[in-house]
Coordinates of N, CA and C in Angstrom, one line a residue:
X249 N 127.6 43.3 94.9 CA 128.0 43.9 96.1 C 126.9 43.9 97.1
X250 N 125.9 44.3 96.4 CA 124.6 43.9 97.5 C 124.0 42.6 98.4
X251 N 124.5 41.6 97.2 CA 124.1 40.2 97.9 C 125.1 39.8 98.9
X252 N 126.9 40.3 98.3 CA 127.6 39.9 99.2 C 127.9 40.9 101.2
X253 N 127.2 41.8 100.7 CA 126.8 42.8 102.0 C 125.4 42.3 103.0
X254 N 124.9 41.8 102.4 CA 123.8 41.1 102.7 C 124.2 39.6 103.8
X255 N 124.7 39.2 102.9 CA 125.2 37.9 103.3 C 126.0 38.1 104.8
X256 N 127.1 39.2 104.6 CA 128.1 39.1 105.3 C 127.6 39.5 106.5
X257 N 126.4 40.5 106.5 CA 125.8 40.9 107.8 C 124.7 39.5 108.5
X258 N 124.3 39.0 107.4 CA 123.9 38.0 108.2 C 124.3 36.5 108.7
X259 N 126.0 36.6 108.7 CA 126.9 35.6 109.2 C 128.1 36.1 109.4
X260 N 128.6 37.7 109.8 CA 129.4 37.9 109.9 C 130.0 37.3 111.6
X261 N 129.2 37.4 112.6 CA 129.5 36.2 113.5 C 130.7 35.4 113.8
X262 N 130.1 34.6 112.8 CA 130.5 33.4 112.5 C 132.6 33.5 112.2
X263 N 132.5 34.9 112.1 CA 133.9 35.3 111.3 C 134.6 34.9 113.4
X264 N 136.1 34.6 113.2 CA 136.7 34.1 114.3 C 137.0 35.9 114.8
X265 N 137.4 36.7 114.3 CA 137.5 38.2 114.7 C 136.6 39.3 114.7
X266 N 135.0 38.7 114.2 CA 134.0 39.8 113.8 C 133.9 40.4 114.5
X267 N 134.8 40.9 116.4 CA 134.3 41.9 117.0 C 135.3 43.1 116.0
X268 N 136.3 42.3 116.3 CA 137.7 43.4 115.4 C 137.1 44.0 114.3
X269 N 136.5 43.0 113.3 CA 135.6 43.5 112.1 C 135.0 45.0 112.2
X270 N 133.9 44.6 113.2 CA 133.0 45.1 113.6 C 133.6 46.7 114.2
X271 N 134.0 46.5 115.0 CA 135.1 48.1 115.2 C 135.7 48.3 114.0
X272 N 136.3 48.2 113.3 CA 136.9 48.7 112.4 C 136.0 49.2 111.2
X273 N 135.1 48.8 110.8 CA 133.5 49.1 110.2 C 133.0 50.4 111.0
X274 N 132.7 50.5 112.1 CA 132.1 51.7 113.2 C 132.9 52.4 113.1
X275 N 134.6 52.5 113.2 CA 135.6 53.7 112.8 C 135.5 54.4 111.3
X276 N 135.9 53.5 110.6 CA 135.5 54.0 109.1 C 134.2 54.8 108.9
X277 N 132.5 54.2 109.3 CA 131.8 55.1 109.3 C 131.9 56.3 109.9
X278 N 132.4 56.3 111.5 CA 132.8 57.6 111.8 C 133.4 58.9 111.3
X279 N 134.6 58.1 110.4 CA 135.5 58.7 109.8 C 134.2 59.6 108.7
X280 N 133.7 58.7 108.3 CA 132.9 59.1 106.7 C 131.9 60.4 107.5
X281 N 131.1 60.3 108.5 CA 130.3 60.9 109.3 C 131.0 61.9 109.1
X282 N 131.9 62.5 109.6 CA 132.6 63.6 110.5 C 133.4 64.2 109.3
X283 N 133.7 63.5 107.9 CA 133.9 64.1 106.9 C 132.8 65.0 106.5
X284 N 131.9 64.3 106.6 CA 130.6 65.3 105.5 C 129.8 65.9 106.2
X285 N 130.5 66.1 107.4 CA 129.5 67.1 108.8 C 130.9 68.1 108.9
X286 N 131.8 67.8 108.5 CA 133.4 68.8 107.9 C 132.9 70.0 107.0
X287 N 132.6 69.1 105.9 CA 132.2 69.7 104.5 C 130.4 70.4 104.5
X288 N 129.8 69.9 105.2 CA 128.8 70.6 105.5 C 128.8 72.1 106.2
X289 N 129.9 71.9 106.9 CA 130.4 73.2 107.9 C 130.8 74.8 107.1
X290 N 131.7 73.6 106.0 CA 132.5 74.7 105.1 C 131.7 75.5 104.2
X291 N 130.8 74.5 103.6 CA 129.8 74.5 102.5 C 128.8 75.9 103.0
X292 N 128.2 75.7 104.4 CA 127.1 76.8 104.7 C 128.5 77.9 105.2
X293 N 129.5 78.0 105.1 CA 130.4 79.4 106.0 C 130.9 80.1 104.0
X294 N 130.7 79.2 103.0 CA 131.2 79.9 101.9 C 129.8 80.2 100.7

């Protein structure tokens, strides 16, 4: 998984939709961010 993460960032470009990619990658991290900044919230209030 590592070589193929590797790889993909350094030719993802090349992909005919990599902006689409690319946003949809930045949403998902967001999503993950704002999950564990969720649970961090809960975590220090219990």
């Amino acid at each position: 998984v590592e070589y193929y993460a590797k790889i993909f960032w350094e030719r993802f470009e090349e992909l005919q939709d990599h902006e689409k990619i690319l946003a949809q990658i930045e949403k998902g991290e967001a999503r993950i961010q704002r999950r564990q900044s969720v649970k961090r919230a809960l975590d220090a209030k219990i």
